[in-house]
PDB file of C-alpha atoms in Angstrom:
ATOM      1  CA  ASN W   1     239.761  13.997 133.289  1.00  0.00           C
ATOM      2  CA  THR W   2     243.343  13.875 134.438  1.00  0.00           C
ATOM      3  CA  ALA W   3     246.342  14.542 132.223  1.00  0.00           C
ATOM      4  CA  ALA W   4     246.843  10.792 131.830  1.00  0.00           C
ATOM      5  CA  GLU W   5     243.317  10.250 130.567  1.00  0.00           C
ATOM      6  CA  THR W   6     242.149  10.619 127.008  1.00  0.00           C
ATOM      7  CA  SER W   7     239.118  12.574 125.937  1.00  0.00           C
ATOM      8  CA  SER W   8     235.870  10.704 125.770  1.00  0.00           C
ATOM      9  CA  GLU W   9     233.358  11.251 123.027  1.00  0.00           C
ATOM     10  CA  GLU W  10     230.581  10.238 125.402  1.00  0.00           C
ATOM     11  CA  TRP W  11     228.353  13.156 126.381  1.00  0.00           C
ATOM     12  CA  GLY W  12     228.154  12.377 130.091  1.00  0.00           C
ATOM     13  CA  ASN W  13     231.703  11.278 130.885  1.00  0.00           C
ATOM     14  CA  ASN W  14     232.949  12.938 134.095  1.00  0.00           C
ATOM     15  CA  TYR W  15     229.618  14.731 134.464  1.00  0.00           C
ATOM     16  CA  GLY W  16     229.409  16.299 137.911  1.00  0.00           C
ATOM     17  CA  ASP W  17     233.123  16.708 138.609  1.00  0.00           C
ATOM     18  CA  TRP W  18     233.532  19.439 135.991  1.00  0.00           C
ATOM     19  CA  ASN W  19     237.251  18.823 135.591  1.00  0.00           C
ATOM     20  CA  VAL W  20     239.081  20.402 132.681  1.00  0.00           C
ATOM     21  CA  ASP W  21     239.795  17.932 129.871  1.00  0.00           C
ATOM     22  CA  THR W  22     243.570  18.304 129.566  1.00  0.00           C
ATOM     23  CA  ILE W  23     243.590  16.569 126.201  1.00  0.00           C
ATOM     24  CA  LYS W  24     241.274  19.154 124.642  1.00  0.00           C
ATOM     25  CA  PHE W  25     242.704  22.018 126.738  1.00  0.00           C
ATOM     26  CA  PRO W  26     246.358  21.081 127.436  1.00  0.00           C
ATOM     27  CA  GLY W  27     247.024  24.462 129.043  1.00  0.00           C
ATOM     28  CA  GLY W  28     243.790  24.375 131.009  1.00  0.00           C
ATOM     29  CA  LEU W  29     240.934  26.834 130.535  1.00  0.00           C
ATOM     30  CA  LYS W  30     242.823  29.984 131.528  1.00  0.00           C
ATOM     31  CA  PRO W  31     244.710  30.488 128.219  1.00  0.00           C
ATOM     32  CA  THR W  32     241.503  29.916 126.266  1.00  0.00           C
ATOM     33  CA  PHE W  33     239.538  32.255 128.528  1.00  0.00           C
ATOM     34  CA  ASP W  34     242.309  34.875 128.330  1.00  0.00           C
ATOM     35  CA  PHE W  35     242.166  34.683 124.530  1.00  0.00           C
ATOM     36  CA  ILE W  36     238.392  35.130 124.580  1.00  0.00           C
ATOM     37  CA  LYS W  37     238.754  38.156 126.882  1.00  0.00           C
ATOM     38  CA  ALA W  38     241.426  39.637 124.584  1.00  0.00           C
ATOM     39  CA  LEU W  39     238.810  39.567 121.808  1.00  0.00           C
ATOM     40  CA  GLY W  40     236.507  41.666 124.003  1.00  0.00           C
ATOM     41  CA  MET W  41     234.162  38.819 124.886  1.00  0.00           C
ATOM     42  CA  LYS W  42     233.298  37.067 128.143  1.00  0.00           C
ATOM     43  CA  PRO W  43     234.244  33.389 128.471  1.00  0.00           C
ATOM     44  CA  GLY W  44     231.442  31.124 129.583  1.00  0.00           C
ATOM     45  CA  LEU W  45     230.502  27.538 130.281  1.00  0.00           C
ATOM     46  CA  TRP W  46     227.319  25.491 130.434  1.00  0.00           C
ATOM     47  CA  ILE W  47     227.117  23.640 133.737  1.00  0.00           C
ATOM     48  CA  SER W  48     224.419  21.269 134.895  1.00  0.00           C
ATOM     49  CA  ILE W  49     224.418  22.175 138.566  1.00  0.00           C
ATOM     50  CA  GLY W  50     222.207  19.300 139.613  1.00  0.00           C
ATOM     51  CA  ALA W  51     223.571  16.076 138.167  1.00  0.00           C
ATOM     52  CA  ALA W  52     226.437  13.603 138.080  1.00  0.00           C
ATOM     53  CA  THR W  53     227.212  10.311 136.405  1.00  0.00           C
ATOM     54  CA  ASP W  54     228.043   7.238 138.435  1.00  0.00           C
ATOM     55  CA  ASP W  55     231.678   7.459 137.278  1.00  0.00           C
ATOM     56  CA  ALA W  56     232.096  10.969 138.736  1.00  0.00           C
ATOM     57  CA  GLU W  57     234.316  11.272 141.789  1.00  0.00           C
ATOM     58  CA  VAL W  58     231.701  13.407 143.550  1.00  0.00           C
ATOM     59  CA  TYR W  59     229.088  10.678 143.095  1.00  0.00           C
ATOM     60  CA  GLN W  60     231.491   7.991 144.278  1.00  0.00           C
ATOM     61  CA  SER W  61     232.484  10.052 147.341  1.00  0.00           C
ATOM     62  CA  HIS W  62     229.032  11.343 148.286  1.00  0.00           C
ATOM     63  CA  PRO W  63     226.191   9.123 147.055  1.00  0.00           C
ATOM     64  CA  GLU W  64     224.101  10.516 149.945  1.00  0.00           C
ATOM     65  CA  TRP W  65     223.943  13.874 148.120  1.00  0.00           C
ATOM     66  CA  PHE W  66     221.618  12.521 145.427  1.00  0.00           C
ATOM     67  CA  VAL W  67     217.837  12.391 145.258  1.00  0.00           C
ATOM     68  CA  LYS W  68     215.902   9.309 146.101  1.00  0.00           C
ATOM     69  CA  ASN W  69     212.843   8.423 144.052  1.00  0.00           C
ATOM     70  CA  SER W  70     209.571   7.039 145.439  1.00  0.00           C
ATOM     71  CA  PRO W  71     210.918   3.484 145.935  1.00  0.00           C
ATOM     72  CA  GLY W  72     213.736   5.044 148.011  1.00  0.00           C
ATOM     73  CA  VAL W  73     216.650   4.457 145.637  1.00  0.00           C
ATOM     74  CA  LYS W  74     218.977   7.069 144.153  1.00  0.00           C
ATOM     75  CA  GLY W  75     217.298   8.516 141.125  1.00  0.00           C
ATOM     76  CA  ASN W  76     217.287  10.699 138.084  1.00  0.00           C
ATOM     77  CA  ILE W  77     214.394  13.143 137.709  1.00  0.00           C
ATOM     78  CA  HIS W  78     214.559  12.620 133.943  1.00  0.00           C
ATOM     79  CA  GLY W  79     214.097   8.877 134.340  1.00  0.00           C
ATOM     80  CA  TYR W  80     216.656   8.101 131.631  1.00  0.00           C
ATOM     81  CA  ASP W  81     218.912   5.406 133.019  1.00  0.00           C
ATOM     82  CA  ASN W  82     220.803   4.228 136.069  1.00  0.00           C
ATOM     83  CA  ASP W  83     224.215   5.815 135.427  1.00  0.00           C
ATOM     84  CA  PHE W  84     223.077   9.447 135.655  1.00  0.00           C
ATOM     85  CA  TYR W  85     221.787  10.882 138.937  1.00  0.00           C
ATOM     86  CA  THR W  86     220.167  14.119 140.092  1.00  0.00           C
ATOM     87  CA  SER W  87     221.769  15.814 143.081  1.00  0.00           C
ATOM     88  CA  CYS W  88     219.631  17.002 145.968  1.00  0.00           C
ATOM     89  CA  PHE W  89     219.944  20.620 147.015  1.00  0.00           C
ATOM     90  CA  GLY W  90     218.673  19.494 150.423  1.00  0.00           C
ATOM     91  CA  THR W  91     222.225  18.238 151.092  1.00  0.00           C
ATOM     92  CA  ASP W  92     225.746  19.628 151.118  1.00  0.00           C
ATOM     93  CA  TRP W  93     225.808  19.314 147.316  1.00  0.00           C
ATOM     94  CA  VAL W  94     225.139  23.070 147.366  1.00  0.00           C
ATOM     95  CA  GLU W  95     228.543  23.717 148.967  1.00  0.00           C
ATOM     96  CA  TYR W  96     230.244  21.462 146.464  1.00  0.00           C
ATOM     97  CA  ILE W  97     228.740  22.995 143.316  1.00  0.00           C
ATOM     98  CA  LYS W  98     229.235  26.540 144.657  1.00  0.00           C
ATOM     99  CA  ASP W  99     232.923  25.791 145.165  1.00  0.00           C
ATOM    100  CA  VAL W 100     233.198  24.353 141.632  1.00  0.00           C
ATOM    101  CA  ILE W 101     231.721  27.508 140.073  1.00  0.00           C
ATOM    102  CA  VAL W 102     233.629  29.937 142.307  1.00  0.00           C
ATOM    103  CA  ASN W 103     236.886  28.111 141.573  1.00  0.00           C
ATOM    104  CA  MET W 104     236.289  28.317 137.818  1.00  0.00           C
ATOM    105  CA  SER W 105     235.534  32.006 138.102  1.00  0.00           C
ATOM    106  CA  GLN W 106     238.518  32.844 140.289  1.00  0.00           C
ATOM    107  CA  GLN W 107     241.069  30.435 138.818  1.00  0.00           C
ATOM    108  CA  TYR W 108     240.222  30.590 135.113  1.00  0.00           C
ATOM    109  CA  GLY W 109     238.313  33.845 134.755  1.00  0.00           C
ATOM    110  CA  LEU W 110     234.881  32.352 134.057  1.00  0.00           C
ATOM    111  CA  ALA W 111     232.665  35.382 133.443  1.00  0.00           C
ATOM    112  CA  TYR W 112     229.423  33.808 132.168  1.00  0.00           C
ATOM    113  CA  THR W 113     227.768  30.570 133.126  1.00  0.00           C
ATOM    114  CA  LYS W 114     224.621  28.993 131.785  1.00  0.00           C
ATOM    115  CA  LEU W 115     223.340  26.903 134.670  1.00  0.00           C
ATOM    116  CA  ASP W 116     220.985  24.086 133.802  1.00  0.00           C
ATOM    117  CA  PHE W 117     218.475  23.724 136.624  1.00  0.00           C
ATOM    118  CA  SER W 118     216.791  20.424 136.240  1.00  0.00           C
ATOM    119  CA  ILE W 119     216.925  20.081 139.997  1.00  0.00           C
ATOM    120  CA  ALA W 120     213.395  19.311 141.222  1.00  0.00           C
ATOM    121  CA  ALA W 121     211.325  18.277 138.208  1.00  0.00           C
ATOM    122  CA  SER W 122     212.089  17.334 134.648  1.00  0.00           C
ATOM    123  CA  ALA W 123     211.059  19.484 131.737  1.00  0.00           C
ATOM    124  CA  TYR W 124     210.892  16.279 129.691  1.00  0.00           C
ATOM    125  CA  VAL W 125     209.285  13.689 131.975  1.00  0.00           C
ATOM    126  CA  ASN W 126     206.110  14.411 133.965  1.00  0.00           C
ATOM    127  CA  ASN W 127     206.275  11.784 136.655  1.00  0.00           C
ATOM    128  CA  PRO W 128     205.770  12.715 140.332  1.00  0.00           C
ATOM    129  CA  GLU W 129     207.383   9.435 141.436  1.00  0.00           C
ATOM    130  CA  ILE W 130     210.758  10.685 140.186  1.00  0.00           C
ATOM    131  CA  SER W 131     210.425  14.428 140.873  1.00  0.00           C
ATOM    132  CA  GLY W 132     211.711  16.122 143.996  1.00  0.00           C
ATOM    133  CA  CYS W 133     213.451  13.991 146.592  1.00  0.00           C
ATOM    134  CA  TYR W 134     211.870  11.244 148.648  1.00  0.00           C
ATOM    135  CA  ALA W 135     214.780  10.983 151.112  1.00  0.00           C
ATOM    136  CA  THR W 136     213.822  11.366 154.748  1.00  0.00           C
ATOM    137  CA  ASP W 137     217.414  11.686 155.966  1.00  0.00           C
ATOM    138  CA  HIS W 138     218.603  14.735 154.020  1.00  0.00           C
ATOM    139  CA  PRO W 139     219.497  17.617 156.343  1.00  0.00           C
ATOM    140  CA  TYR W 140     217.395  20.372 154.730  1.00  0.00           C
ATOM    141  CA  HIS W 141     214.086  18.563 154.132  1.00  0.00           C
ATOM    142  CA  LYS W 142     212.157  15.862 155.941  1.00  0.00           C
ATOM    143  CA  ASP W 143     210.083  14.382 153.107  1.00  0.00           C
ATOM    144  CA  HIS W 144     209.101  14.570 149.434  1.00  0.00           C
ATOM    145  CA  GLN W 145     206.734  17.532 149.743  1.00  0.00           C
ATOM    146  CA  GLU W 146     209.180  19.617 151.753  1.00  0.00           C
ATOM    147  CA  SER W 147     211.992  18.764 149.330  1.00  0.00           C
ATOM    148  CA  PHE W 148     210.580  21.074 146.656  1.00  0.00           C
ATOM    149  CA  ILE W 149     210.679  24.086 148.986  1.00  0.00           C
ATOM    150  CA  ALA W 150     214.164  23.236 150.248  1.00  0.00           C
ATOM    151  CA  ILE W 151     215.545  22.633 146.750  1.00  0.00           C
ATOM    152  CA  TYR W 152     214.287  25.940 145.356  1.00  0.00           C
ATOM    153  CA  GLN W 153     215.206  27.975 148.452  1.00  0.00           C
ATOM    154  CA  ARG W 154     218.728  26.579 148.466  1.00  0.00           C
ATOM    155  CA  VAL W 155     219.304  27.225 144.769  1.00  0.00           C
ATOM    156  CA  LEU W 156     218.256  30.847 145.297  1.00  0.00           C
ATOM    157  CA  GLU W 157     220.654  31.052 148.248  1.00  0.00           C
ATOM    158  CA  LEU W 158     223.322  29.603 145.964  1.00  0.00           C
ATOM    159  CA  PHE W 159     222.813  32.502 143.530  1.00  0.00           C
ATOM    160  CA  ASP W 160     223.240  35.007 146.352  1.00  0.00           C
ATOM    161  CA  ARG W 161     226.415  33.310 147.521  1.00  0.00           C
ATOM    162  CA  LEU W 162     227.827  33.139 143.983  1.00  0.00           C
ATOM    163  CA  HIS W 163     227.113  36.843 143.468  1.00  0.00           C
ATOM    164  CA  LYS W 164     228.802  37.667 146.771  1.00  0.00           C
ATOM    165  CA  GLU W 165     231.958  35.691 145.972  1.00  0.00           C
ATOM    166  CA  CYS W 166     232.031  36.458 142.224  1.00  0.00           C
ATOM    167  CA  PRO W 167     230.188  39.760 141.727  1.00  0.00           C
ATOM    168  CA  GLU W 168     231.138  39.998 138.040  1.00  0.00           C
ATOM    169  CA  LEU W 169     229.909  36.493 137.169  1.00  0.00           C
ATOM    170  CA  PHE W 170     226.874  36.598 134.875  1.00  0.00           C
ATOM    171  CA  ILE W 171     224.489  33.720 135.614  1.00  0.00           C
ATOM    172  CA  ASP W 172     222.082  32.637 132.895  1.00  0.00           C
ATOM    173  CA  CYS W 173     219.462  30.211 134.226  1.00  0.00           C
ATOM    174  CA  THR W 174     217.683  27.415 132.453  1.00  0.00           C
ATOM    175  CA  PHE W 175     214.842  26.380 134.747  1.00  0.00           C
ATOM    176  CA  GLU W 176     212.429  23.497 134.500  1.00  0.00           C
TER     177      GLU W 176
END
């Protein structure tokens, strides 16, 4: 959200951009994180590293970064609805989400992050037609089968890169 926007009570609003809600945090996250640190604790955030809503700027700017399901349309590995999409780690999404997390760590002092990894298959929906990525034009995989390998390899590379740039950042993983 921008300073001119009001907070939304909807769960998925701005999902994927990970902007600070300036209505809820008028001073940004840094004062809140500094307060948490002053209490001897580590500030943390939950981040879904593999999803965005259709109203997110990142989705609007880069729809090619999202998985395609078996019919070849942008999809959601949870199969919920058409305004929530799963990003594909076989694209430059990896660079984007790395930069988001590194920026939060360096700018605000993020010390702990719980990363939700519903990135290749859903823990809630067992449907191979919406798992993985069926795109044949993503740069790091050529088809659905190869997408699983690329997705998992690139998320592991992401961890290494996050640890290199933010060695004190504690990463807690929630995997499918």
